[in-house]
Every structure is written in C-alpha cells, then in structure tokens.
GROMACS .gro file of C-alpha atoms in nm:
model
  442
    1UNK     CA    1   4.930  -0.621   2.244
    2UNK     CA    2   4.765  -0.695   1.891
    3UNK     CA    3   4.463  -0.578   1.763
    4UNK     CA    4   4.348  -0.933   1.617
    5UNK     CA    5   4.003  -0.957   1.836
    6UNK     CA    6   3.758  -1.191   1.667
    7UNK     CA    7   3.543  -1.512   1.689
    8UNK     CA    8   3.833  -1.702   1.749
    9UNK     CA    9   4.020  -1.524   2.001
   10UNK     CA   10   3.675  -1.502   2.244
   11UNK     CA   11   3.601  -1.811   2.254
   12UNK     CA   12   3.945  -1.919   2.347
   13UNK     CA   13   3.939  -1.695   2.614
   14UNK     CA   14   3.613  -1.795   2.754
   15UNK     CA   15   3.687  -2.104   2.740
   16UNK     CA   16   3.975  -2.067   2.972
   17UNK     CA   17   3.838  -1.814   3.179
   18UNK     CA   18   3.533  -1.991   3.243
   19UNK     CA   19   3.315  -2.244   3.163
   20UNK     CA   20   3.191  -2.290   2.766
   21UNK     CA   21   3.075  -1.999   2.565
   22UNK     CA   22   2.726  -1.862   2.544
   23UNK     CA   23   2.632  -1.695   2.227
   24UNK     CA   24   2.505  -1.398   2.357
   25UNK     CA   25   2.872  -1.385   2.550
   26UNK     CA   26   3.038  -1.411   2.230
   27UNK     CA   27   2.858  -1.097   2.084
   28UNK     CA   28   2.874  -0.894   2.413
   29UNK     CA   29   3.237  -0.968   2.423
   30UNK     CA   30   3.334  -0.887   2.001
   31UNK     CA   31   3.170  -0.544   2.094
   32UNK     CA   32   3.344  -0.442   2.428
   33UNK     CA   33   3.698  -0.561   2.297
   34UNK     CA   34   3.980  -0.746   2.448
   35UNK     CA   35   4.034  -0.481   2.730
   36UNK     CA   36   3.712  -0.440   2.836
   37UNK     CA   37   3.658  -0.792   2.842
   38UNK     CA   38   3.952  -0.891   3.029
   39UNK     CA   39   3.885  -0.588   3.297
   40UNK     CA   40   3.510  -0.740   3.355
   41UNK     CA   41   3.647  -1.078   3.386
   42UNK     CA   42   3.843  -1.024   3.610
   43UNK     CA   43   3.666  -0.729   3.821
   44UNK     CA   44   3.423  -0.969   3.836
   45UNK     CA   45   3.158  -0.797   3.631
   46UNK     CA   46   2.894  -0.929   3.428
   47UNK     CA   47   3.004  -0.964   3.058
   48UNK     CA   48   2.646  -0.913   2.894
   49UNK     CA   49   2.472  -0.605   3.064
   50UNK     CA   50   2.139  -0.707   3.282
   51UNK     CA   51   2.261  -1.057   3.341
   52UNK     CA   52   2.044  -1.255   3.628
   53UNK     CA   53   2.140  -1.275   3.914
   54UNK     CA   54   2.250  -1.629   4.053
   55UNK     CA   55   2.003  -1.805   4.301
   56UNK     CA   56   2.117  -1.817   4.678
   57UNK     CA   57   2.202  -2.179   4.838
   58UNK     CA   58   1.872  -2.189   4.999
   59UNK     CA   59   1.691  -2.021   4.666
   60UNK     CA   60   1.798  -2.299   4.431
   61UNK     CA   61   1.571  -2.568   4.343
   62UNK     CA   62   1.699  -2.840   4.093
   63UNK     CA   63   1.475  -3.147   3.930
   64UNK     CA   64   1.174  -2.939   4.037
   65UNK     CA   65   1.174  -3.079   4.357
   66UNK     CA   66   1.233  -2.928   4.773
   67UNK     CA   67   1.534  -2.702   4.851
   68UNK     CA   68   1.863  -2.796   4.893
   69UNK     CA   69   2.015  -2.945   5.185
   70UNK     CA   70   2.345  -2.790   5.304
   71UNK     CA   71   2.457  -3.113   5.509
   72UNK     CA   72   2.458  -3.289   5.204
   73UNK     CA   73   2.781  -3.329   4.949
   74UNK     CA   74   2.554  -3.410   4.645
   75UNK     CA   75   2.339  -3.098   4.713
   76UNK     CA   76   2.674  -2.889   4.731
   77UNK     CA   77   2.810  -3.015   4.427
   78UNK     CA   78   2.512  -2.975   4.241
   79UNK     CA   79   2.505  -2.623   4.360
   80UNK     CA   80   2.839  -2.565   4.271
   81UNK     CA   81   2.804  -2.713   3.916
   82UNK     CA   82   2.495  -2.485   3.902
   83UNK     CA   83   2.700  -2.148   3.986
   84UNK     CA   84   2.974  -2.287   3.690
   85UNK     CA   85   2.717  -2.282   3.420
   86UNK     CA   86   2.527  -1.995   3.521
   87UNK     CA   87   2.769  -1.738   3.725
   88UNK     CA   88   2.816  -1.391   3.532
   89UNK     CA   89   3.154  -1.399   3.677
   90UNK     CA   90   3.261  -1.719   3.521
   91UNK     CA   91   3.648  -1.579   3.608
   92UNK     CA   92   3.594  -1.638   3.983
   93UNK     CA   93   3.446  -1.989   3.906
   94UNK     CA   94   3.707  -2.071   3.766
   95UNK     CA   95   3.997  -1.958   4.005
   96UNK     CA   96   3.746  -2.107   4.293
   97UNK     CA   97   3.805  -2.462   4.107
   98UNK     CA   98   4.185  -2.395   4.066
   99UNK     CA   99   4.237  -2.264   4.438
  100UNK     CA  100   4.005  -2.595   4.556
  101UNK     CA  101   4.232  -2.855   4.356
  102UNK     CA  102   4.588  -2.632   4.458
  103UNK     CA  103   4.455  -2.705   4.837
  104UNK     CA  104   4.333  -2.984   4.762
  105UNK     CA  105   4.071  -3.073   5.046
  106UNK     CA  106   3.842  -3.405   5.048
  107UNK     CA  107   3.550  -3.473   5.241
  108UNK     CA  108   3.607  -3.832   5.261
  109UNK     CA  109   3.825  -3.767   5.550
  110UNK     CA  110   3.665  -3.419   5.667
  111UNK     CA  111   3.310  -3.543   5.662
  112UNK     CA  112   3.146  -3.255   5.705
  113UNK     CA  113   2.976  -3.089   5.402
  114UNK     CA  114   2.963  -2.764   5.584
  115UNK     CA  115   3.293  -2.735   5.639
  116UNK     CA  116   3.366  -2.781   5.244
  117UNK     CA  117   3.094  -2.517   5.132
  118UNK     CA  118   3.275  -2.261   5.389
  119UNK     CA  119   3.645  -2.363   5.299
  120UNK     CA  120   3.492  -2.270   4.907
  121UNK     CA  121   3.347  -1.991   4.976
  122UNK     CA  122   3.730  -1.864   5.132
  123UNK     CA  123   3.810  -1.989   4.748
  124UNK     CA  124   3.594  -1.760   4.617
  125UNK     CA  125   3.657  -1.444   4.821
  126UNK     CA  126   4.028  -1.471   4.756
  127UNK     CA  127   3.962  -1.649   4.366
  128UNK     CA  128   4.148  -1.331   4.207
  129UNK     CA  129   4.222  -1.168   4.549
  130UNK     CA  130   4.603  -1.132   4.736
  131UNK     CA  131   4.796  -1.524   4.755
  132UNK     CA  132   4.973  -1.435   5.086
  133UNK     CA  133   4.654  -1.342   5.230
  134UNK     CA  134   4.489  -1.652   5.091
  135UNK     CA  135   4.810  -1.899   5.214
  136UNK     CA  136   4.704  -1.756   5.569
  137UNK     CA  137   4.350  -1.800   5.569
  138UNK     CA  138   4.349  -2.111   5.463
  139UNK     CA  139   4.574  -2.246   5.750
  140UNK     CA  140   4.269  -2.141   5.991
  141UNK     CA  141   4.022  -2.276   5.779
  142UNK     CA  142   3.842  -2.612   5.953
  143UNK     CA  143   3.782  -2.833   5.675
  144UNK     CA  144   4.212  -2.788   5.602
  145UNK     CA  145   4.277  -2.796   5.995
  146UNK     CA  146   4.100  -3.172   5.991
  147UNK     CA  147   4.195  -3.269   5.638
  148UNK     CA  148   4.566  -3.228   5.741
  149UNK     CA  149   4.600  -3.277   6.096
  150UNK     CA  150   4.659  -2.974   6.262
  151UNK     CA  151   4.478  -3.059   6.610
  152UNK     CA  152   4.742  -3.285   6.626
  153UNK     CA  153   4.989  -3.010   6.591
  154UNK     CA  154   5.142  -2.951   6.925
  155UNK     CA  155   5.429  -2.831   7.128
  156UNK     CA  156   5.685  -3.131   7.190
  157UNK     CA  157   5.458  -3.413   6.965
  158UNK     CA  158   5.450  -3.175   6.590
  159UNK     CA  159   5.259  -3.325   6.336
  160UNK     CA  160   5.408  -3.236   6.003
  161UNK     CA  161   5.149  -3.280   5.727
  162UNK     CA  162   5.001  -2.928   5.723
  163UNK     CA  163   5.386  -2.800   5.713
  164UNK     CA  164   5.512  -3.032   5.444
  165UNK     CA  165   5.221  -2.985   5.191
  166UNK     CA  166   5.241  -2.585   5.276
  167UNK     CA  167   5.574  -2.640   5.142
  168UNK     CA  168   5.560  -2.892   4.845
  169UNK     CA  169   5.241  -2.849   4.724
  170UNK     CA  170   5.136  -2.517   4.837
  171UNK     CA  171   5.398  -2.232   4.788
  172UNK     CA  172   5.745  -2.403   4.682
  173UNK     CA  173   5.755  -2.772   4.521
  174UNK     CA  174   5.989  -3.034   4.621
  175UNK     CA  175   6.359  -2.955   4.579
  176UNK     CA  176   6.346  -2.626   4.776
  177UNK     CA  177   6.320  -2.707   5.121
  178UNK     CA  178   6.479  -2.988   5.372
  179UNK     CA  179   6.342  -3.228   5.599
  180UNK     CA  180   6.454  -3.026   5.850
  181UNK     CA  181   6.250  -2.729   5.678
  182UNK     CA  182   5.948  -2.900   5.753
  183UNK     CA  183   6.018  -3.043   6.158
  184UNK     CA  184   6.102  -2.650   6.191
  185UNK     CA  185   5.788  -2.515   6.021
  186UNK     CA  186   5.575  -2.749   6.186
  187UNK     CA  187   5.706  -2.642   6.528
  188UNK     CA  188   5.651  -2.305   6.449
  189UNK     CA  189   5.252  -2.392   6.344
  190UNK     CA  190   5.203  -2.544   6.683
  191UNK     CA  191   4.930  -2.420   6.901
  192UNK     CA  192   4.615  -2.372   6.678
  193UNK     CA  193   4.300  -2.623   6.697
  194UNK     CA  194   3.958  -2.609   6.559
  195UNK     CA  195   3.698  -2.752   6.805
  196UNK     CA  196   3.412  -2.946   6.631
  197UNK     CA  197   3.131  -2.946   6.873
  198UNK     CA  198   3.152  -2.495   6.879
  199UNK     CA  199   3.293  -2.507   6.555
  200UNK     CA  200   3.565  -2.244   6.677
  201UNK     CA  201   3.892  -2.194   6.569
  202UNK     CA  202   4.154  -2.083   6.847
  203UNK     CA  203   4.515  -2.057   6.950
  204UNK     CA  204   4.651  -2.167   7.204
  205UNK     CA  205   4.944  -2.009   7.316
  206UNK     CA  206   5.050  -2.282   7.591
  207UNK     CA  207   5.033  -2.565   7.313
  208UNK     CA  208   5.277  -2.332   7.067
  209UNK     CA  209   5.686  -2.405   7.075
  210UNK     CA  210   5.808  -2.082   7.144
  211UNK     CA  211   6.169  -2.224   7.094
  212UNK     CA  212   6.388  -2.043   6.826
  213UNK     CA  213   6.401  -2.218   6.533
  214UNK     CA  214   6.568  -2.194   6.164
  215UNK     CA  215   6.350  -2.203   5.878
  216UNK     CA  216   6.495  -2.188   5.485
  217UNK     CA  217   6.791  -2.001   5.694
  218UNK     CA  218   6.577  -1.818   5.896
  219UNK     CA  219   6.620  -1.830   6.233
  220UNK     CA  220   6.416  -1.676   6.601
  221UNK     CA  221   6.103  -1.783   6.797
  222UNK     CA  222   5.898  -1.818   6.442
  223UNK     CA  223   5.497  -1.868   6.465
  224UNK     CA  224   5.292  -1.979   6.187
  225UNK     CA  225   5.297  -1.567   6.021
  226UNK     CA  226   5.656  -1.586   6.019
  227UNK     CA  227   5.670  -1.925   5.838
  228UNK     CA  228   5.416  -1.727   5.542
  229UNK     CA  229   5.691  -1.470   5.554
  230UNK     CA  230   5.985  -1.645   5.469
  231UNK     CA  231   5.823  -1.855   5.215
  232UNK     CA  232   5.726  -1.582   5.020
  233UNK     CA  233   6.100  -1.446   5.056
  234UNK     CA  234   6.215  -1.793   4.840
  235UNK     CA  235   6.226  -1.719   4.478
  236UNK     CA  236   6.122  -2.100   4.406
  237UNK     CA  237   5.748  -1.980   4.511
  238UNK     CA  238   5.681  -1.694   4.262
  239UNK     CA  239   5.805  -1.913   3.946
  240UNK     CA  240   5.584  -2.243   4.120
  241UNK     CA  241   5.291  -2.042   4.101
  242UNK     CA  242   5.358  -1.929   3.755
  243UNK     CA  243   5.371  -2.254   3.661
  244UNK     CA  244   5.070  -2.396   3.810
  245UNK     CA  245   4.837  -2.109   3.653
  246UNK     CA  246   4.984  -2.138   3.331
  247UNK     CA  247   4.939  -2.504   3.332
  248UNK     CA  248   4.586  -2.451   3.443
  249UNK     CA  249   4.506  -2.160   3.214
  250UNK     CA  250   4.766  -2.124   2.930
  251UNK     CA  251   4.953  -2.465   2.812
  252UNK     CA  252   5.073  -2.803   2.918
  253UNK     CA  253   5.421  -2.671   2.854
  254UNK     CA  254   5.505  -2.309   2.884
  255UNK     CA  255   5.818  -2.231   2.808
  256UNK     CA  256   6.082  -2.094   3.100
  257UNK     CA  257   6.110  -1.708   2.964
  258UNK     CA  258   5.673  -1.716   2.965
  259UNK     CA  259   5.757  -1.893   3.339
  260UNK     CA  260   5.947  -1.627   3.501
  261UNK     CA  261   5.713  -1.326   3.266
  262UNK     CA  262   5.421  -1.450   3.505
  263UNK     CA  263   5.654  -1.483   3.808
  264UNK     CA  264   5.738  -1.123   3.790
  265UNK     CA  265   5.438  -1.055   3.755
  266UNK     CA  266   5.301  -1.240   4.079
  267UNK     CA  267   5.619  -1.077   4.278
  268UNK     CA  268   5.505  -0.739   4.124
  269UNK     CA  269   5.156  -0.734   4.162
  270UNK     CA  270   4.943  -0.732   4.481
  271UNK     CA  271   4.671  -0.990   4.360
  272UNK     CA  272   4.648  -1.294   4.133
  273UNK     CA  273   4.376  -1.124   3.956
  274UNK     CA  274   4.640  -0.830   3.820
  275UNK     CA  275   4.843  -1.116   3.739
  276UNK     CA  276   4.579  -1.276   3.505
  277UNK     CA  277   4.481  -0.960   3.351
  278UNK     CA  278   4.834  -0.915   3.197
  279UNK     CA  279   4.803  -1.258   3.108
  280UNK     CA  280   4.535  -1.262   2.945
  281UNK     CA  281   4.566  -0.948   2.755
  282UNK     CA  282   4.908  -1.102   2.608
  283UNK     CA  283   4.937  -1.192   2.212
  284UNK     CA  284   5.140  -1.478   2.364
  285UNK     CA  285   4.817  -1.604   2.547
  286UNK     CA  286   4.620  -1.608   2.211
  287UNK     CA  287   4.939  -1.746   1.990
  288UNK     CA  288   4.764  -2.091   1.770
  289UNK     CA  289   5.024  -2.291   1.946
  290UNK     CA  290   4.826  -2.255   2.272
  291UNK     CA  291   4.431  -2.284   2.146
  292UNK     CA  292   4.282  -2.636   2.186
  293UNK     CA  293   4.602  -2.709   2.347
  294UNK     CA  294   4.409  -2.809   2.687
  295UNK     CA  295   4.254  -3.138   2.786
  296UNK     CA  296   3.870  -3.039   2.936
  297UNK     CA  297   3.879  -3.113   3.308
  298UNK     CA  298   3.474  -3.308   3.333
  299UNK     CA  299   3.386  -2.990   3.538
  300UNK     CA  300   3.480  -2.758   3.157
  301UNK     CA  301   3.306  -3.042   2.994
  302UNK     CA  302   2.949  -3.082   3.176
  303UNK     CA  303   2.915  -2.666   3.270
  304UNK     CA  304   3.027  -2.573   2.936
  305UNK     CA  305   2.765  -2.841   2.774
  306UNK     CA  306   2.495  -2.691   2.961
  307UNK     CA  307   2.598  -2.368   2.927
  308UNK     CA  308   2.566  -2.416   2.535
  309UNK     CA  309   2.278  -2.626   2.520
  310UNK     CA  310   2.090  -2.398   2.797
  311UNK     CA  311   2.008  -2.659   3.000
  312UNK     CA  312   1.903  -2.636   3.373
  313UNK     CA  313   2.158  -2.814   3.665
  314UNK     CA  314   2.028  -3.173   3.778
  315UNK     CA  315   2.156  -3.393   4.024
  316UNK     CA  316   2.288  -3.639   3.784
  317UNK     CA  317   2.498  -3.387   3.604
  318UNK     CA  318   2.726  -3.365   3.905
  319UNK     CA  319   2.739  -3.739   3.969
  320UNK     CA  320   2.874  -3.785   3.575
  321UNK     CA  321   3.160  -3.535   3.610
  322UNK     CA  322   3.266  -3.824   3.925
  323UNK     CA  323   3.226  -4.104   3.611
  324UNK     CA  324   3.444  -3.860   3.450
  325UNK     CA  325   3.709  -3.866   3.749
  326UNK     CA  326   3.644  -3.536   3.887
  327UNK     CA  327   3.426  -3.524   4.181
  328UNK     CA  328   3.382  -3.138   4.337
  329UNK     CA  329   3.472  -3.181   4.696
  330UNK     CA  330   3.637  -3.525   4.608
  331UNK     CA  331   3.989  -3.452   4.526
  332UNK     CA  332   4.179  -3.812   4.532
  333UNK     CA  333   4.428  -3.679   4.739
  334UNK     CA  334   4.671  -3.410   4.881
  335UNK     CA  335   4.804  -3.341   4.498
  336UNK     CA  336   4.455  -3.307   4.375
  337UNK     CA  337   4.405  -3.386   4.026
  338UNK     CA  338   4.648  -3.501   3.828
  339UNK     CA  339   4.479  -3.331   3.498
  340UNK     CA  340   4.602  -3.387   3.139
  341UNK     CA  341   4.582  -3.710   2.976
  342UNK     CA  342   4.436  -3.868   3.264
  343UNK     CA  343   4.109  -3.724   3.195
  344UNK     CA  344   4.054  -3.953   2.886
  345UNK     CA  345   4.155  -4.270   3.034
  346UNK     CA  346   3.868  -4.542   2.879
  347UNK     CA  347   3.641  -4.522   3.163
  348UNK     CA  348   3.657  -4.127   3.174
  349UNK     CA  349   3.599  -4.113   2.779
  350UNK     CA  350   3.306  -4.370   2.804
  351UNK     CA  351   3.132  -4.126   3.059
  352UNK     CA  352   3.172  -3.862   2.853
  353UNK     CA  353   3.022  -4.047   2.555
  354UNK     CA  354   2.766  -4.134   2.783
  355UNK     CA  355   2.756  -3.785   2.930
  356UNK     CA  356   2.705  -3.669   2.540
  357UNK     CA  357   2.433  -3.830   2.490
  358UNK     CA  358   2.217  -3.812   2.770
  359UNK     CA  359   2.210  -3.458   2.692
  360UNK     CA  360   2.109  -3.539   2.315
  361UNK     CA  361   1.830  -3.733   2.419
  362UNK     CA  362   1.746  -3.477   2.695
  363UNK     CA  363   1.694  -3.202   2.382
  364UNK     CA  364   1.369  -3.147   2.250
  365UNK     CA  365   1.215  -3.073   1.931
  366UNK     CA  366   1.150  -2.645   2.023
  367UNK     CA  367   1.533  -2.638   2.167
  368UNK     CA  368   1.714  -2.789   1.837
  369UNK     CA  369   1.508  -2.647   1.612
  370UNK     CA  370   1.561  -2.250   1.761
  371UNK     CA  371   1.668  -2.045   1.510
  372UNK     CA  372   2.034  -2.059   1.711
  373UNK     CA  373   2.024  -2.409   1.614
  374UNK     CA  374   1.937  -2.289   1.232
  375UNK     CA  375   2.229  -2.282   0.968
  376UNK     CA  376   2.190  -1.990   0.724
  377UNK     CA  377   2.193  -2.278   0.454
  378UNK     CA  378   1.961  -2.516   0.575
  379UNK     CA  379   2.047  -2.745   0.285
  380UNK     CA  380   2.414  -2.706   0.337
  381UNK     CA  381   2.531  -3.042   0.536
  382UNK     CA  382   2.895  -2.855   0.610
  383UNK     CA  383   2.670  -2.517   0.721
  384UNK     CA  384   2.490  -2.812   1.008
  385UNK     CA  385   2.796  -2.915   1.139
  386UNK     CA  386   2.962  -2.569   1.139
  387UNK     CA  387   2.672  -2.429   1.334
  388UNK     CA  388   2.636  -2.689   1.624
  389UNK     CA  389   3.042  -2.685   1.623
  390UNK     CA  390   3.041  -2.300   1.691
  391UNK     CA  391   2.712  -2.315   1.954
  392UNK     CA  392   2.921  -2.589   2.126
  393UNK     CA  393   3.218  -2.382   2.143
  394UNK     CA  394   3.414  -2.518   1.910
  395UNK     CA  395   3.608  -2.301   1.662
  396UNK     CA  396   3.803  -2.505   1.481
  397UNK     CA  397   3.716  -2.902   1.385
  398UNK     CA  398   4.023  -3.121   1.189
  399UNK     CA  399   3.928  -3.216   0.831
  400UNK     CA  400   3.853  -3.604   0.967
  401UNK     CA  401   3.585  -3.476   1.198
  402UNK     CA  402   3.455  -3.220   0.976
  403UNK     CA  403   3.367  -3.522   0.690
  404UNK     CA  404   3.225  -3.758   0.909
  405UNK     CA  405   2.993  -3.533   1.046
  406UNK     CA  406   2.934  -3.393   0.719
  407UNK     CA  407   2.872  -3.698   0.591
  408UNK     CA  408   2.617  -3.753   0.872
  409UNK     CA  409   2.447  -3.412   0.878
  410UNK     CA  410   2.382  -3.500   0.469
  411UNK     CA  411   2.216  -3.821   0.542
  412UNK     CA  412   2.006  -3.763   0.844
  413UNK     CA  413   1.906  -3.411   0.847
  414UNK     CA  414   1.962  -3.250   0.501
  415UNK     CA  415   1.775  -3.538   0.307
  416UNK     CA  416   1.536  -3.635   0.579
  417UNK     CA  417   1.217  -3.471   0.523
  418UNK     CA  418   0.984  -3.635   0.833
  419UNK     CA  419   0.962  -3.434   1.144
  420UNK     CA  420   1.040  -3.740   1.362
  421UNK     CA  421   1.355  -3.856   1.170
  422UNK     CA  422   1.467  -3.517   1.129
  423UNK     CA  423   1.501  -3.450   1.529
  424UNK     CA  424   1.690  -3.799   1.573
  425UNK     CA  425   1.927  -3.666   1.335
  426UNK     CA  426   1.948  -3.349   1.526
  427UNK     CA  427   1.998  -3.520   1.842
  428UNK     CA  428   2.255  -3.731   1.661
  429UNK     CA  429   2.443  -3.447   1.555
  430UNK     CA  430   2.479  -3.292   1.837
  431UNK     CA  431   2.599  -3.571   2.011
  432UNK     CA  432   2.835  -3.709   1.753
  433UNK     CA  433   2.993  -3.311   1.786
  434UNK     CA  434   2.955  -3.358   2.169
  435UNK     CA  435   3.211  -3.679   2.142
  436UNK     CA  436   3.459  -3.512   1.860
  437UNK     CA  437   3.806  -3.537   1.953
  438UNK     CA  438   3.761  -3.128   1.932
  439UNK     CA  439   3.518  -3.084   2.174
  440UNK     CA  440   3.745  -3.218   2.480
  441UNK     CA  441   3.982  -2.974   2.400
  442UNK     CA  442   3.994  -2.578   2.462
   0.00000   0.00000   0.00000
C-alpha cells in the first residue's frame, strides 16, 4: 500500500464510498489517514467526531411541513435521499443502494410502500454484512416474495422467476446454469408464502416437493438452504460478484487479474465489508486510470449536491433524480439499472441541467458568500472557479472547462462590483460548475 494520502485521493474515495464530499470530511479524513478512514467507513463509524445523529422516520420533517407518512413511496424516497446526504455512515448508504438495484425490487408491482422500507432496511443490516446470509434473507423477504412470484411457488405447478433471477442475476450470471438448473431449483423453493392480510411469512411443508432433485450436479431431496449451498460451491459466483462491486465502486472495466483479486477475496472473507476494506485500501483502487472514471448515478448527483451546498432534503429533490432515470424504489425492472452511459441520455442530462440550477437559484446571498465559498484571491477569476470546483467535489476540471468558467468568473464576479449582480454571478457559477462535464463524473 502507498503512502500518497492527499486531497486527491479523499475525495475519490468519498466519492465512491458515499455520497459527495463535505469539507469538514475532507479535513477529518487527511488527518486520520487512509487506514483509519477506510476502518470507519466501513465499521460504520462516523468520519468527523460528534457528528449528529440522523432523524428517525417518524422524526423527520421536510418543506417545514407534518411528518412523514410511511404508506407513502414519495415520503420514503425522500427519506431515503435524506439519510444519503446526511448519514455519518455514508459506506452503508451506499452498499444499501447497490444491494437495492442487485435485487432489484419495484413497487409498481409490489404496491406496498411498507414492504419496500422493510425489504431496505434488510439492505442496510446486511449493506457490509455476510452475502450468503443476505441471499437467504432476502428469499423470505415480502416485498421479493410478491415482486417475483413466490406464492405461486408450489409443489407440482413451480413458478420459476424467483429461481431463475437467484441464478442469473443474483449469485451466477447467465452461462452457468441450465434450464433444467432452474425447473430443479424452483422445485426445491416450493412451499414458502407470505400472507398479506397478517403480513406473515410461513412454510409450508405440504406445499414443498420433497422429491430428489439435481441441482448444478447436485443431487437429494434439496430445499431452498440447499439450493444457497450449492450456489455458493460454483466458482462463477465469487468472480460475478467481483465484478458487479467493482463495476459499481472501482471502474467500468476492471481488468480479469483485479476480477479474480476481489473474488478471492469474497471466497476468503466472511463479509462484503472485509472485502471492501482491502479494496479500498489498494494503490490499484486510487491508480489515475480509475478517478473520474464513473458516470454519477442521479442518486451521487442530487445527495452529493446537497451534501456540498448544505442544503436541507425536499420533496422535489427525490422526484428530479426520477427526471434523471433513477427512481429509489422504482427500479425498471428485474436487472435494475442499467448504469453507465445511460445516465446522460438527453432527457437525463436536461434534468440535471435543470436539477443544477434549481439549486443555484435556491442559494442565497449569506450561503455563497460564507467564507467556504471565499477564494483566498478574491480577485483571482481561476482562484473562483477552483474553489466552487473543490466545494463541489471536484478535483480535477479539463483545460476547456477550466477557461470557460474562468472566463465567466472574470466577467461576472471579479469585475462586478454591485451586490445584486455579484450574487447572480455567484449563482451562475455554481451552476455552470454544477453542469461541467466534470461534475457527472467521480
């Protein structure tokens, strides 16, 4: 592991481990060092000492108006956003929204906004917590038993879309199983069924197909714990994993020896969040190939905005990351989000733009002119643009970028000497940054 700790190497980490970068974060995390800061991350610990405590569910007031209401998906997402920006273990947040898009759940068909606040709660118990353990939870969890038909799981009539996705999209990818694979597994899940009027979960032995069966080359009277087994005997499900997180965390492309580092590392290790600690305490992690290498899902865009800016959660910051093609709760389907390059389709960029400056106009006078907001040099046009770069999170802007908004900051702000003027060129700088090619990038 190398010793090179600075600016640079924080915020890439925070971005990636969480949701933007607070300044306060930065400096906490420059003094503790890359150890300490990876252990807290991933204990779950607060990175800056004293840090509030998050409001409850039923604590939380947004727009200044009545509590939330826990039947309702707009209240849950907002809530949700809210615990992104503000949570001191932005780490769990994070793995919460990875582990929600892997199992990809949608309450369009599960209707029940409930159901999706308990199934991400099991997210965020088992965020950085055992997979195995996780993989069987989650096959007794109600808003997955609806979303994927396992009532209609039964001995001598098997559904198969609970087995087929535990297969393809959960633990192995297509290529490493058979059709037959999945008529096997799904006998062998027969028998449990969540009741929606107790809201119980049961089994039910008479409705389970006690016949042997052969699974992956696996054969006896296999039940659904049996099916978990075997698929974490296939080799194909350490190295899928591997590739998911370091798609999700690392690069677009990680190359096959970093692949099967990580998958030894998730056959070695008894919990995901061992896994990322190694990961994230690797020079290879860090290497310039790999920084701003990352499209911004809308959930990294709008938390780490308000996270910068200090702004509080509102309803309509939620509804803009669904402009942006990422609604919490709202996955399009089974696969979840596709990610990548399909977050900057034209409507997506437009409601970022939009997105940007919304939250522009929403800052006042006393918020951009805070000494944070304050370059050293307050005559230096390069010194504005460097400032509100590095408060936004972003480390490093191309030489195009950097001249237009020079070119701006000069005009508007530097040579502007009424009050009034002065903000809009604030405001104007901070969007223009806001909409940089840079700043959808981590």
């Amino acid at each position: 592991m190398g010793d090179q700790w600075t600016n640079k190497e924080v915020v890439h980490l925070l971005l990636r481990a969480g949701f933007g970068v607070a300044k306060e974060e930065v400096a906490a995390c420059l003094a503790l060092g890359r150890e300490e800061t990876v252990r807290r991350l991933v204990s779950g610990e607060a990175l800056i000492d004293k840090a509030p405590k998050l409001a409850s569910f039923d604590e939380f007031h947004a727009d200044g108006k009545k509590a939330l209401d826990p039947l309702l998906l707009v209240d849950q997402q907002m809530y949700w956003l809210y615990r992104m920006v503000n949570s001191p273990a932005p780490l769990i947040e994070k793995m919460t929204l990875f582990w929600h898009g892997h199992f990809a759940t949608a309450n369009y068909k599960v209707k029940d906004a409930s159901l999706m606040a308990k199934q991400n709660e099991l997210f965020r118990q088992y965020a950085l917590g055992n997979f195995k353990e996780l993989l069987i939870e989650i096959g007794k969890d109600p808003a997955m038993m609806i979303w994927l038909d396992v009532n209609q799981n039964k001995k001598g009539k098997p559904n198969e879309n609970y087995a087929r996705e535990v297969m393809e999209l959960f633990t192995l990818g297509i290529g490493h199983y058979t059709e037959m694979d999945v008529k096997e597994s799904a006998r062998a899940f027969t028998g449990w069924t969540y009741n929606k009027n107790d809201h119980k979960v049961n089994y039910n032995a008479k409705q389970h197909d006690n016949d042997p069966k052969t699974l992956l080359g696996e054969s006896g009277k296999l039940d659904a714990d049996d099916v978990i087994d075997i698929l974490f005997h296939q080799k194909a499900l350490p190295t899928f994993l591997a590739t998911k997180l370091l798609n999700y965390l690392a690069t677009d492309t990680p190359s096959d020896r970093w692949i099967q580092t990580i998958a030894g590392l998730i056959t070695q290790k008894n919990t995901v969040g061992e896994v990322l600690q190694e990961l994230f305490l690797s020079d290879e992690f860090y290497a310039d190939t790999n920084r701003m290498s990352l499209i911004k899902t809308p959930a990294d865009y709008v938390a780490g905005i308000l996270k910068c800016c200090n702004l509080s959660v509102a309803k309509g910051h939620a509804q803009a990351m669904r402009k942006m093609g990422q609604e919490l709760f709202v996955p399009p389907d089974v696969a979840g989000w596709r990610g990548g390059a399909s977050w900057l389709t034209t409507n997506c960029l437009l409601a970022r733009y939009q997105f940007a400056e919304g939250i522009a106009k929403q800052m006042n006078g006393q918020q951009l002119n805070a000494p944070a907001f304050q370059p050293n040099q307050a005559e230096s046009p390069i010194e504005w643009t460097k400032r509100y770069a590095e408060l936004m999170g972003i480390s490093d802007l191309s030489e195009q970028t950097l001249a237009s908004l020079r070119a701006y900051a000069d005009d508007t702000i530097v040579h502007t000497t009424q009050t009034k003027q002065k903000l809009t060129g604030l405001r104007g700088l901070l969007q223009l940054v806001l909409i940089s090619p840079e700043a959808q990038m981590k």
